[in-house]
Amino acid sequence: MKKKLLKRLESEILILDGATGTMLQKKGMKPGSCPEELNLSNPAIIKEVHREYIEAGVDIITSNTFGGNRIKLSEYGIEGKLAEINTAAVKIAKEVVGSAGSRGKKCLVMSTIGPTGKFLKPIGDLSFDDAYAIFKEQISVCVKAGADIIGFETFSDMKEIRAGLIAARDVSPDIPILAMMTFQNDMRTVVGTDPETASIVLNALGADLVGGNCSLGPEGLIEIFRRMNSISRKPLVFQPNAGMPELCNGVTCYPALPETMAEYAVKFAKEGVNIIGGCCGTTPEHLKAIVKAVKRIKPRKRKMPSYTAVSSRTKSVFFGYSNPPVRIGERINPTGKKLLSAELKEGNVSIIRDEAKREADAGADILDVNVGAPRVDEIKMMEKAVFTIQDAVNLPLMLDSNNPSVLEAGLKASDGKVIINSVNGEEKSLKTILPLAKKYGAAVLGLTLDEKGIPKTAEGRFKIADRILKRAVKLGIPKEDVLIDCLTLTVSAEPTQALETLKALKMIKGRLGLSTILGVSNVSFGLPSRPIINSTFLTMALESGLDASIINPMDSRMMEAFDASLVLINRDLRAERYIKRYAQKTEDRSQKTEVEEKPKTITERLKRAIIEGDKERIAVLVDEALKEGMKPMDVSSIALIPGLEEVGRRFEKGIYFLPQIILSAETMQSAFGRLKLEFKKTEFASLGKVVMATVQGDIHDIGKNIVCTLLQNYGFDVIDLGKNVPAKTILDEAVQRDADIVGLSALMTTTMVEMESVIRLFRSEGVELPIMVGGAVLTRKYAEEIGADGYAKDAMEAVAKAKELMSLRVEELKK
C-alpha cells in the first residue's frame, strides 16, 4: 500500500476530507458527548458524513477514530470498548467507500490518530513506554480492521508523536503514515517546536508524509508549509482550518468561505503540497471547491536537499554537505572527573546541568552525553541526564554509550533527533546499534574499527566505513544520517597516524560522500602544551573536510582555531559567523571565552534557580537564604517572584516555551513548599481567590492545570473545580468560596459556546465577579463577543490578566 500511494502521488495531488467534528455537530451531536462512541450508537450519522465527503470528490476519508485511544475514551468511561469502537469506525468508512460506486473507487480510508491529551515526562507524568503502548493498542486495532493509512493529526508535543510513530511502524512496516503537527501564530507548537525541527524529526521517524493541521487558517499554515517544504525529504500534507472560530448568532462558526479555501489550496498545490484537506470548520462544500480548483494541477517535483541534521525540541542544527562544520561539546563525561562520577553514583545531575549551560554559552552546537562510571545505574542516569540537559539548554544531543539499553533509555527520553555514539564495523555492533538508530530516527556515528582493531591505513578505515554505510542504508537509514569517525590516534606513540586519519577522512568524504566527525584531543596525549597540537590538528582536519569536531568548548584556543579555520577555508561565507562571535570582544578579553557571569549573592542564586528551573537545588538555596537571615516573605518577593517574572519575559520574547514555564513553576512550588513552613498566618497574604474550571462537555485540562500552577506560584489562592464542570456548579462554588475571579477553559470548538452560558448565568443571578477565559480555540474577539471580562492566549498572559482584574476589583470594592 505504501508504494502504491507514493507512486500515485507522483502523478496527482490527493484530497483529504474535512472536519468530522464540525459535521457531527451540525447533524445534532450534543456538545460534550464522545464522537467516537457514535460509531456504536449511531453509525448512520457517521456514514452520512463520509458519504457527503466522497460525493464532494475527496480521495481519502478519515475514520472516526481521532479520540479513540485508551486515555481519551476513559474520560467517558468507555475505554473497555476501545477495540469495538475503532473496529467499527474503520468498517463504517470501508463500507461507505465500497458502496460509493465510481466515486469511491480510488478512495482510501485513513485511521486518524489524535494525541492522548497528556504531556510526556518530564513535562507531564506519562512515560514514553506508556504512550507507546497506548498508541500501539489503538493502531493495531485500526490496521487489523483494514485501514489503508494511519494519520497522526493535531500533535503539539514532539515526544508524544515520536512514541506514536514508532508504535505505528512497529505495528505495520508497510502501511503509509501521515504525520501532522499543529502550530500557533508564532509558527511554533505549544512546546516550542518550529516547522523545520518538526520536519527533521518526522522525516527521520519514518513518516511517509509530513505536515501540519488545525489551529491556523490557510494563510497561517501556508507559511508553515513553505518552511517545511524547504527542507523536507518527504511529501507534504496540510489541513488548514476554515479560518479562526468566531461567534455567529450564538453559534461557533468559521469565516473562510469555500472559494477562499480553494484559492489557498491552489497556492499549496502549485508550491509543492502532495495531499491537502481541511480541518476545523471545513465542510463538504469547502472540499468540493478545493477538489475543483486543484484536480487539474500536477504535483510539483521537488529537489531533495542534502544535509545532516539533528535537533532538540526547539532547535535544529545542520551540517555536512554545503553546511558549515559544527562543534560537539565533550565535557559531560565522567572519565577523569571525580566530582561528576561521585554525583552520578548518588543519582544527582547538578553538575551535568551546569556543564550543559557552560558548554552552550561557550558556543557548542551539540552536546555529547556520557554517564558511564563504575557503580552508576547508567540506564536511569542517562534518562535523567537527557531530561536535565533538555530543560537547561536547547542544543541537540549525542548519546555516548556502548550499552544498547543505555542508548535506548536516552533515545526514549530525547525530544528531538539525536546522534548515537557509536556503532563500529563489528557484526555485534552493527546488529544491535543500527536497528536502534532506525527505530528511533537517530543519526549514527560510525567508528572505523572492527574485530581486528583500528586499521593502520586509510584504505582499511575506508573499507569499514563503506561496510557501515551499506548496512545502514540496507536497514533504511539515509546516508545523510551516517557520520564516520576516522579515529584520532596519539601522535606521540604513532607519528604516522595523524596524517593517515586525515587521508582516510578525505577518502570517505570524496568517495562515499558522508559527513565526518573526529574527537580531536587524543592526538596530543603524552605531549606538553597539548592545546597547541590539538588546535593545529583541528585546523588540518577542517581543511581536509571535517564536518563535526568533538572538542572542549571551554578551550579558547580550540574555539578560536575552529572559527578562524572556517573563514580561511571559505566555509564561513563572508566571515559572518566569525564577525558575530568576535566583533564585540575587546583586546583584553580575547583569550577568554564569553560565558554568563555566575550569580554571587543568595538572592541572585535563588532568582537564577527559578529562571533555570533548578528543582534539585532550590530547597537548599531557600534554607541558605533563611540561615543568612532573610525573612520568608523577602525570599519570595525579592528573589523568587522576580525570577518567575523573568521567565515570563523570556516566554513573551519567544526565548522560553511551555516546558521551561512548567519547570520554573514546579521549581517555584518546591521553594514555596519550603517557605510555607516558615510563614506566619499574618505574614502571607493571598493576591486573590480564583475559581478555575473547564466548562461542561470539555474533558481537556492540560492548559487549565498549567494556569492553575502559575497562578498559585504568583500568590493567588486557586480553587480548581476540574473539567466538564456544569455552569451551575461553577456559580455555586464561586459564591460559596467567596471568589474574586472566575477562570474558564475550553479546548474544543464544540464546547467553547458553553462559556457564554456560564457568563449569562452569572449575570442573570446578579453575580458580578470578573470572568476570564482561555483555550486553544478561543480568540480575543470571541471573548469580547461572549461578554468575558478578560482573555488570555497562554498561561503567562492569564497571570497578568488575573492581576489586572484583581486590581480593578480592589478599586471597585473601595468605592
Coordinates of C-alpha atoms in Angstrom, one line a residue, residues 515-784:
S515 CA 29.6 13.6 6.8
T516 CA 32.7 13.2 9.0
I517 CA 33.4 13.6 12.7
L518 CA 36.5 13.5 14.9
G519 CA 37.4 13.5 18.5
V520 CA 40.4 15.8 18.3
S521 CA 42.1 15.9 21.7
N522 CA 43.5 12.3 21.7
V523 CA 46.1 13.4 19.1
S524 CA 48.2 15.2 21.7
F525 CA 48.2 12.7 24.6
G526 CA 51.6 12.5 26.2
L527 CA 52.9 15.7 24.8
P528 CA 53.4 19.1 26.6
S529 CA 51.3 22.1 25.8
R530 CA 48.6 19.9 24.3
P531 CA 46.3 22.8 23.1
I532 CA 48.9 23.7 20.6
I533 CA 48.9 20.3 19.0
N534 CA 45.1 20.0 19.3
S535 CA 44.3 23.3 17.6
T536 CA 46.7 22.7 14.8
F537 CA 45.4 19.2 14.1
L538 CA 41.8 20.6 14.2
T539 CA 42.7 23.2 11.6
M540 CA 44.2 20.5 9.4
A541 CA 41.1 18.3 9.8
L542 CA 38.8 21.1 8.9
E543 CA 40.8 21.8 5.7
S544 CA 40.5 18.1 4.9
G545 CA 36.7 18.3 5.0
L546 CA 35.8 17.6 8.7
D547 CA 32.1 18.3 9.4
A548 CA 31.9 17.9 13.2
S549 CA 34.6 18.2 15.8
I550 CA 34.3 16.8 19.4
I551 CA 36.1 19.3 21.5
N552 CA 36.2 21.2 24.8
P553 CA 34.3 24.4 24.0
M554 CA 35.8 26.0 27.2
D555 CA 39.2 25.8 25.5
S556 CA 39.5 29.2 23.9
R557 CA 42.5 28.2 21.7
M558 CA 40.4 25.3 20.1
M559 CA 37.3 27.5 19.6
E560 CA 39.4 30.3 18.0
A561 CA 41.2 27.9 15.8
F562 CA 37.8 26.4 14.7
D563 CA 36.3 29.8 13.9
A564 CA 39.3 31.2 12.1
S565 CA 39.7 28.0 10.0
L566 CA 36.2 28.2 8.7
V567 CA 37.0 31.7 7.4
L568 CA 40.2 30.6 5.8
I569 CA 38.8 27.6 4.0
N570 CA 35.7 29.6 2.9
R571 CA 33.2 27.6 5.0
D572 CA 32.1 30.7 6.8
L573 CA 30.7 32.8 4.0
R574 CA 31.6 36.5 4.3
A575 CA 33.1 35.6 7.7
E576 CA 29.6 36.2 9.2
R577 CA 29.9 33.7 12.0
Y578 CA 33.4 34.9 12.9
I579 CA 32.3 38.5 12.9
K580 CA 29.3 37.8 15.0
R581 CA 31.4 35.9 17.6
Y582 CA 34.4 38.2 17.8
A583 CA 33.4 41.7 16.8
Q584 CA 32.3 42.6 20.3
K585 CA 35.4 41.2 22.1
T586 CA 37.8 43.7 23.4
E587 CA 41.6 43.1 23.3
D588 CA 41.9 42.2 26.9
R589 CA 39.2 39.6 26.7
S590 CA 40.5 37.9 23.5
Q591 CA 41.9 34.9 25.4
K592 CA 38.7 34.2 27.4
T593 CA 35.5 32.5 26.3
E594 CA 32.5 34.7 27.0
V595 CA 30.1 32.9 29.4
E596 CA 27.4 34.3 31.6
E597 CA 28.7 35.5 34.9
K598 CA 27.9 33.3 37.8
P599 CA 25.5 34.9 40.3
K600 CA 27.1 35.6 43.6
T601 CA 24.6 36.6 46.2
I602 CA 22.0 34.2 47.6
T603 CA 19.2 36.5 46.1
E604 CA 20.8 36.2 42.7
R605 CA 21.2 32.4 43.0
L606 CA 17.6 32.0 44.0
K607 CA 16.4 34.0 41.1
R608 CA 18.7 32.1 38.8
A609 CA 17.4 28.8 40.1
I610 CA 13.8 29.8 39.3
I611 CA 14.8 31.0 35.8
E612 CA 16.7 27.8 35.1
G613 CA 14.2 25.5 36.7
D614 CA 16.7 24.0 39.1
K615 CA 14.4 21.9 41.2
E616 CA 17.3 19.9 42.7
R617 CA 18.9 22.9 44.3
I618 CA 16.1 25.3 45.1
A619 CA 15.2 23.9 48.6
V620 CA 18.9 24.0 49.7
L621 CA 19.1 27.6 48.4
V622 CA 16.0 28.6 50.3
D623 CA 17.5 27.1 53.5
E624 CA 20.7 29.0 52.9
A625 CA 18.8 32.3 52.5
L626 CA 16.9 31.7 55.7
K627 CA 20.1 30.9 57.6
E628 CA 21.5 34.2 56.3
G629 CA 18.7 36.0 58.0
M630 CA 16.3 36.6 55.1
K631 CA 12.6 36.7 56.0
P632 CA 10.4 34.2 54.2
M633 CA 8.4 36.9 52.5
D634 CA 11.6 38.6 51.3
V635 CA 12.8 35.3 49.8
S636 CA 9.6 35.2 47.9
S637 CA 9.2 38.9 46.9
I638 CA 12.9 39.8 46.3
A639 CA 14.2 36.6 44.7
L640 CA 11.6 34.1 43.7
I641 CA 8.8 36.2 42.2
P642 CA 11.4 38.4 40.2
G643 CA 12.8 35.1 38.8
L644 CA 9.4 33.9 37.7
E645 CA 8.7 37.4 36.2
E646 CA 11.9 37.0 34.1
V647 CA 10.7 33.6 33.0
G648 CA 7.5 35.4 31.8
R649 CA 9.5 38.0 29.9
R650 CA 11.5 35.3 28.2
F651 CA 8.3 33.5 27.3
E652 CA 6.9 36.6 25.7
K653 CA 10.0 37.1 23.7
G654 CA 10.0 33.6 22.4
I655 CA 13.2 32.6 24.2
Y656 CA 11.3 30.3 26.6
F657 CA 8.5 27.9 25.8
L658 CA 5.9 25.9 27.7
P659 CA 8.3 23.2 29.1
Q660 CA 10.5 25.9 30.6
I661 CA 7.5 27.6 32.0
I662 CA 6.3 24.4 33.7
L663 CA 9.7 23.5 35.0
S664 CA 10.2 27.0 36.6
A665 CA 6.7 26.8 38.0
E666 CA 7.5 23.4 39.6
T667 CA 10.7 24.8 41.0
M668 CA 8.7 27.7 42.4
Q669 CA 6.3 25.2 44.0
S670 CA 9.3 23.4 45.7
A671 CA 10.6 26.7 47.0
F672 CA 7.1 27.7 48.3
G673 CA 6.6 24.3 49.9
R674 CA 9.7 25.0 52.0
L675 CA 8.8 28.6 52.7
K676 CA 5.3 27.9 53.9
L677 CA 6.8 26.1 56.8
E678 CA 8.2 29.4 57.9
F679 CA 5.2 31.7 57.2
K680 CA 3.2 33.1 60.0
K681 CA -0.5 33.3 59.2
T682 CA -0.4 37.1 59.3
E683 CA 2.7 37.2 57.1
F684 CA 1.3 35.6 54.0
A685 CA -1.4 37.4 52.1
S686 CA -3.1 36.0 49.0
L687 CA -3.3 38.1 45.9
G688 CA -6.9 36.9 45.5
K689 CA -9.0 33.8 45.2
V690 CA -9.6 32.3 41.7
V691 CA -12.1 29.6 40.8
M692 CA -10.9 27.7 37.7
A693 CA -12.9 25.2 35.6
T694 CA -13.0 23.6 32.2
V695 CA -16.6 24.1 31.1
Q696 CA -19.2 21.4 30.8
G697 CA -18.7 19.0 27.9
D698 CA -15.0 19.5 27.7
I699 CA -12.7 16.9 29.1
H700 CA -9.4 18.7 28.4
D701 CA -7.5 20.2 31.3
I702 CA -3.8 20.5 30.4
G703 CA -4.0 24.2 29.7
K704 CA -6.1 24.9 32.8
N705 CA -3.8 22.9 35.0
I706 CA -0.8 25.0 33.9
V707 CA -2.7 28.2 34.5
C708 CA -3.6 27.0 38.0
T709 CA 0.0 26.2 38.8
L710 CA 1.3 29.6 37.7
L711 CA -1.5 31.5 39.5
Q712 CA -0.6 29.7 42.7
N713 CA 3.1 30.5 42.3
Y714 CA 2.3 34.1 41.8
G715 CA 0.4 34.2 45.1
F716 CA -3.2 33.5 44.1
D717 CA -5.4 31.1 46.1
V718 CA -6.7 28.8 43.4
I719 CA -9.7 26.6 43.6
D720 CA -9.6 24.1 40.8
L721 CA -13.0 22.6 40.0
G722 CA -11.6 20.2 37.3
K723 CA -13.0 19.5 33.9
N724 CA -16.5 19.0 32.5
V725 CA -18.0 21.3 35.1
P726 CA -21.6 22.5 34.8
A727 CA -22.4 26.2 34.8
K728 CA -24.5 26.0 38.0
T729 CA -21.6 24.3 39.8
I730 CA -19.1 27.0 38.8
L731 CA -21.6 29.7 40.0
D732 CA -22.3 28.0 43.3
E733 CA -18.6 27.3 44.1
A734 CA -17.6 30.9 43.2
V735 CA -20.3 32.3 45.6
Q736 CA -19.7 29.8 48.4
R737 CA -15.9 30.2 48.3
D738 CA -16.1 34.0 48.1
A739 CA -14.1 34.0 44.9
D740 CA -12.6 37.2 43.4
I741 CA -12.2 35.9 39.9
V742 CA -13.5 33.1 37.8
G743 CA -11.4 31.4 35.1
L744 CA -13.0 29.3 32.3
S745 CA -11.2 27.0 29.9
A746 CA -12.2 25.2 26.7
L747 CA -10.2 23.4 24.1
M748 CA -13.0 22.2 21.7
T749 CA -14.9 24.3 19.2
T750 CA -18.0 22.3 20.2
T751 CA -17.7 23.4 23.9
M752 CA -16.4 26.9 23.7
V753 CA -20.0 28.1 23.4
E754 CA -20.6 26.8 26.9
M755 CA -18.5 29.7 28.2
E756 CA -21.2 32.1 27.1
S757 CA -23.8 30.1 29.0
V758 CA -21.7 30.4 32.2
I759 CA -21.3 34.1 31.8
R760 CA -25.0 34.6 31.2
L761 CA -25.9 32.5 34.3
F762 CA -23.6 34.7 36.5
R763 CA -25.1 37.9 35.1
S764 CA -28.7 36.7 35.4
E765 CA -28.1 35.7 39.0
G766 CA -26.6 39.1 39.7
V767 CA -23.1 37.8 40.5
E768 CA -20.8 40.4 39.1
L769 CA -17.5 38.6 39.5
P770 CA -14.9 39.2 36.7
I771 CA -14.7 36.2 34.4
M772 CA -11.6 35.5 32.3
V773 CA -11.5 32.9 29.5
G774 CA -8.8 31.0 27.6
G775 CA -8.1 27.9 25.5
A776 CA -6.5 27.0 22.2
V777 CA -9.6 27.5 20.1
L778 CA -10.5 30.9 21.6
T779 CA -9.7 34.4 20.2
R780 CA -9.8 37.8 21.8
K781 CA -12.6 38.8 19.6
Y782 CA -14.7 35.7 20.6
A783 CA -14.1 36.5 24.3
E784 CA -15.4 40.0 23.8

